[in-house]
Amino acid sequence: MASIFSKIAAGEIPSYKIAENDRYYAFLDINPVAEGHTLVIPKREEDYIFDLDDDEYAGLQLFAKRVAEAIKKAMPCKRVGVAVMGLEVPHAHIHLIPINKESDMNFFGDKLSPSPERMKEIAGKIAEQM
Ligand code: AMP
């Protein structure tokens, strides 16, 4: 069965899309730890990021770099933090999170719940910078 992220990349499940090309897709995390928290995935389904072959892995990182640059321009922050965990959704993904201090990368506290309108607005602001 296709992963939820494969369905998102295929447009079968809605997402707040930031950018895509033929191989990669970026969209807002639905339970962000900070506004602008974005996930970057390969469209091809692979559970564990380090099982991607070198070419697909390098392409994912380069795509994530471009998305991170757009996040930095769109969302006021000192840095864009990067995290990979992948214990919840079995489809490789990179978390990109606008941060001002290390504790902003907090996956264990309360998540934000921006309204759909706000999520749309944030996705639009970041997408504009791509
Ligand atoms: P992890 O697998 O631990 O790296 O976490 C998976 C992330 O995917 C979490 O931050 C979730 O909030 C996020 N997530 C799960 N389902 C969706 C979805 N349908 N749209 C956007 N983000 C999602």
mmCIF file of C-alpha atoms and ligand atoms in Angstrom:
data_model
loop_
_atom_site.group_PDB
_atom_site.id
_atom_site.type_symbol
_atom_site.label_atom_id
_atom_site.label_comp_id
_atom_site.label_asym_id
_atom_site.label_seq_id
_atom_site.Cartn_x
_atom_site.Cartn_y
_atom_site.Cartn_z
ATOM 1 C CA MET A 1 0.000 0.000 0.000
ATOM 2 C CA ALA A 2 1.265 3.475 -0.859
ATOM 3 C CA SER A 3 2.463 5.592 2.077
ATOM 4 C CA ILE A 4 0.541 8.711 3.055
ATOM 5 C CA PHE A 5 3.448 10.770 1.692
ATOM 6 C CA SER A 6 3.315 8.935 -1.678
ATOM 7 C CA LYS A 7 -0.360 9.855 -1.844
ATOM 8 C CA ILE A 8 0.491 13.469 -1.020
ATOM 9 C CA ALA A 9 3.179 13.574 -3.725
ATOM 10 C CA ALA A 10 0.693 12.082 -6.213
ATOM 11 C CA GLY A 11 -1.906 14.715 -5.298
ATOM 12 C CA GLU A 12 -4.296 12.056 -3.986
ATOM 13 C CA ILE A 13 -4.227 13.562 -0.477
ATOM 14 C CA PRO A 14 -4.178 17.346 -0.062
ATOM 15 C CA SER A 15 -1.112 19.118 1.286
ATOM 16 C CA TYR A 16 0.151 22.657 1.697
ATOM 17 C CA LYS A 17 2.578 22.388 -1.190
ATOM 18 C CA ILE A 18 5.772 24.423 -1.302
ATOM 19 C CA ALA A 19 7.464 23.036 -4.402
ATOM 20 C CA GLU A 20 7.945 19.954 -6.530
ATOM 21 C CA ASN A 21 9.866 18.636 -9.482
ATOM 22 C CA ASP A 22 9.765 15.254 -11.187
ATOM 23 C CA ARG A 23 11.593 13.541 -8.303
ATOM 24 C CA TYR A 24 10.982 15.519 -5.107
ATOM 25 C CA TYR A 25 8.134 17.218 -3.256
ATOM 26 C CA ALA A 26 8.045 19.738 -0.380
ATOM 27 C CA PHE A 27 5.026 20.558 1.786
ATOM 28 C CA LEU A 28 4.192 21.956 5.215
ATOM 29 C CA ASP A 29 4.180 19.593 8.187
ATOM 30 C CA ILE A 30 0.579 19.338 9.343
ATOM 31 C CA ASN A 31 1.642 19.477 13.043
ATOM 32 C CA PRO A 32 4.437 22.045 12.897
ATOM 33 C CA VAL A 33 6.887 22.621 15.732
ATOM 34 C CA ALA A 34 7.330 26.137 14.284
ATOM 35 C CA GLU A 35 5.528 28.089 11.579
ATOM 36 C CA GLY A 36 7.081 27.157 8.247
ATOM 37 C CA HIS A 37 8.045 23.616 9.361
ATOM 38 C CA THR A 38 8.413 21.852 6.023
ATOM 39 C CA LEU A 39 8.926 18.248 4.922
ATOM 40 C CA VAL A 40 10.925 17.352 1.831
ATOM 41 C CA ILE A 41 10.468 13.893 0.321
ATOM 42 C CA PRO A 42 11.488 11.853 -2.683
ATOM 43 C CA LYS A 43 8.389 11.046 -4.736
ATOM 44 C CA ARG A 44 9.599 7.473 -5.042
ATOM 45 C CA GLU A 45 8.677 5.608 -1.915
ATOM 46 C CA GLU A 46 11.567 4.442 0.246
ATOM 47 C CA ASP A 47 11.223 4.078 4.001
ATOM 48 C CA TYR A 48 14.733 4.780 5.280
ATOM 49 C CA ILE A 49 16.548 7.833 3.948
ATOM 50 C CA PHE A 50 19.926 6.114 3.963
ATOM 51 C CA ASP A 51 18.546 3.355 1.722
ATOM 52 C CA LEU A 52 18.215 5.917 -1.107
ATOM 53 C CA ASP A 53 20.922 5.431 -3.703
ATOM 54 C CA ASP A 54 23.620 8.100 -3.820
ATOM 55 C CA ASP A 55 22.080 9.963 -6.742
ATOM 56 C CA GLU A 56 18.570 10.167 -5.282
ATOM 57 C CA TYR A 57 19.950 11.049 -1.826
ATOM 58 C CA ALA A 58 22.160 13.829 -3.204
ATOM 59 C CA GLY A 59 19.249 15.149 -5.285
ATOM 60 C CA LEU A 60 17.002 15.182 -2.218
ATOM 61 C CA GLN A 61 19.555 17.161 -0.238
ATOM 62 C CA LEU A 62 20.024 19.681 -3.052
ATOM 63 C CA PHE A 63 16.272 20.098 -3.412
ATOM 64 C CA ALA A 64 16.014 20.542 0.390
ATOM 65 C CA LYS A 65 18.735 23.199 0.209
ATOM 66 C CA ARG A 66 16.708 25.232 -2.266
ATOM 67 C CA VAL A 67 13.594 24.870 -0.111
ATOM 68 C CA ALA A 68 15.566 25.900 3.006
ATOM 69 C CA GLU A 69 16.775 29.032 1.196
ATOM 70 C CA ALA A 70 13.157 29.892 0.362
ATOM 71 C CA ILE A 71 12.040 29.274 3.961
ATOM 72 C CA LYS A 72 14.812 31.562 5.244
ATOM 73 C CA LYS A 73 13.621 34.363 2.964
ATOM 74 C CA ALA A 74 9.923 33.901 3.740
ATOM 75 C CA MET A 75 9.943 33.238 7.484
ATOM 76 C CA PRO A 76 11.875 35.486 9.889
ATOM 77 C CA CYS A 77 14.483 33.220 11.546
ATOM 78 C CA LYS A 78 18.186 32.964 12.279
ATOM 79 C CA ARG A 79 18.646 29.580 10.654
ATOM 80 C CA VAL A 80 16.731 26.752 9.084
ATOM 81 C CA GLY A 81 17.290 23.645 11.190
ATOM 82 C CA VAL A 82 17.404 20.199 9.617
ATOM 83 C CA ALA A 83 16.263 16.916 11.147
ATOM 84 C CA VAL A 84 15.680 13.392 9.959
ATOM 85 C CA MET A 85 13.882 10.876 12.160
ATOM 86 C CA GLY A 86 11.328 8.973 10.157
ATOM 87 C CA LEU A 87 9.971 6.851 12.984
ATOM 88 C CA GLU A 88 6.363 7.867 12.403
ATOM 89 C CA VAL A 89 5.888 7.868 8.624
ATOM 90 C CA PRO A 90 7.723 5.114 6.665
ATOM 91 C CA HIS A 91 8.618 7.336 3.716
ATOM 92 C CA ALA A 92 11.959 9.139 3.776
ATOM 93 C CA HIS A 93 11.612 12.827 4.674
ATOM 94 C CA ILE A 94 13.735 15.759 5.805
ATOM 95 C CA HIS A 95 12.307 18.220 8.339
ATOM 96 C CA LEU A 96 13.239 21.866 7.673
ATOM 97 C CA ILE A 97 12.385 24.173 10.574
ATOM 98 C CA PRO A 98 12.861 27.935 10.940
ATOM 99 C CA ILE A 99 14.663 28.461 14.258
ATOM 100 C CA ASN A 100 16.080 31.254 16.381
ATOM 101 C CA LYS A 101 17.477 29.055 19.152
ATOM 102 C CA GLU A 102 18.311 25.368 19.553
ATOM 103 C CA SER A 103 15.248 24.665 21.683
ATOM 104 C CA ASP A 104 13.017 25.684 18.740
ATOM 105 C CA MET A 105 13.841 22.242 17.298
ATOM 106 C CA ASN A 106 11.547 20.718 19.903
ATOM 107 C CA PHE A 107 9.697 17.656 18.675
ATOM 108 C CA PHE A 108 8.579 16.690 22.153
ATOM 109 C CA GLY A 109 6.600 19.730 23.263
ATOM 110 C CA ASP A 110 3.225 20.995 22.164
ATOM 111 C CA LYS A 111 2.902 21.294 18.399
ATOM 112 C CA LEU A 112 1.352 24.361 16.791
ATOM 113 C CA SER A 113 -2.078 24.234 15.191
ATOM 114 C CA PRO A 114 -2.181 27.046 12.631
ATOM 115 C CA SER A 115 -5.529 27.517 10.915
ATOM 116 C CA PRO A 116 -5.888 26.200 7.358
ATOM 117 C CA GLU A 117 -5.881 29.817 6.178
ATOM 118 C CA ARG A 118 -2.593 30.503 7.971
ATOM 119 C CA MET A 119 -1.033 27.263 6.617
ATOM 120 C CA LYS A 120 -2.074 28.284 3.109
ATOM 121 C CA GLU A 121 -0.608 31.737 3.630
ATOM 122 C CA ILE A 122 2.719 30.341 4.924
ATOM 123 C CA ALA A 123 2.981 27.810 2.081
ATOM 124 C CA GLY A 124 2.294 30.595 -0.408
ATOM 125 C CA LYS A 125 4.938 32.874 1.119
ATOM 126 C CA ILE A 126 7.608 30.152 0.966
ATOM 127 C CA ALA A 127 6.548 28.953 -2.503
ATOM 128 C CA GLU A 128 6.873 32.537 -3.768
ATOM 129 C CA GLN A 129 10.579 32.471 -2.853
ATOM 130 C CA MET A 130 11.323 29.286 -4.843
HETATM 131 P P1 AMP B 1 8.723 11.439 11.666
HETATM 132 O O1 AMP B 1 8.339 10.231 10.839
HETATM 133 O O2 AMP B 1 8.923 11.092 13.113
HETATM 134 O O3 AMP B 1 9.892 12.187 11.083
HETATM 135 O O4 AMP B 1 7.491 12.442 11.671
HETATM 136 C C1 AMP B 1 6.567 12.501 10.611
HETATM 137 C C2 AMP B 1 6.053 13.917 10.462
HETATM 138 O O5 AMP B 1 5.062 13.901 9.436
HETATM 139 C C3 AMP B 1 5.409 14.521 11.703
HETATM 140 O O6 AMP B 1 6.042 15.758 11.999
HETATM 141 C C4 AMP B 1 3.928 14.716 11.289
HETATM 142 O O7 AMP B 1 3.364 15.884 11.841
HETATM 143 C C5 AMP B 1 4.033 14.798 9.778
HETATM 144 N N1 AMP B 1 2.835 14.376 9.060
HETATM 145 C C6 AMP B 1 2.143 13.234 9.220
HETATM 146 N N2 AMP B 1 1.097 13.182 8.368
HETATM 147 C C7 AMP B 1 1.144 14.328 7.642
HETATM 148 C C8 AMP B 1 0.343 14.872 6.588
HETATM 149 N N3 AMP B 1 -0.732 14.237 6.109
HETATM 150 N N4 AMP B 1 0.682 16.085 6.072
HETATM 151 C C9 AMP B 1 1.761 16.752 6.550
HETATM 152 N N5 AMP B 1 2.555 16.277 7.525
HETATM 153 C C10 AMP B 1 2.255 15.096 8.079
#
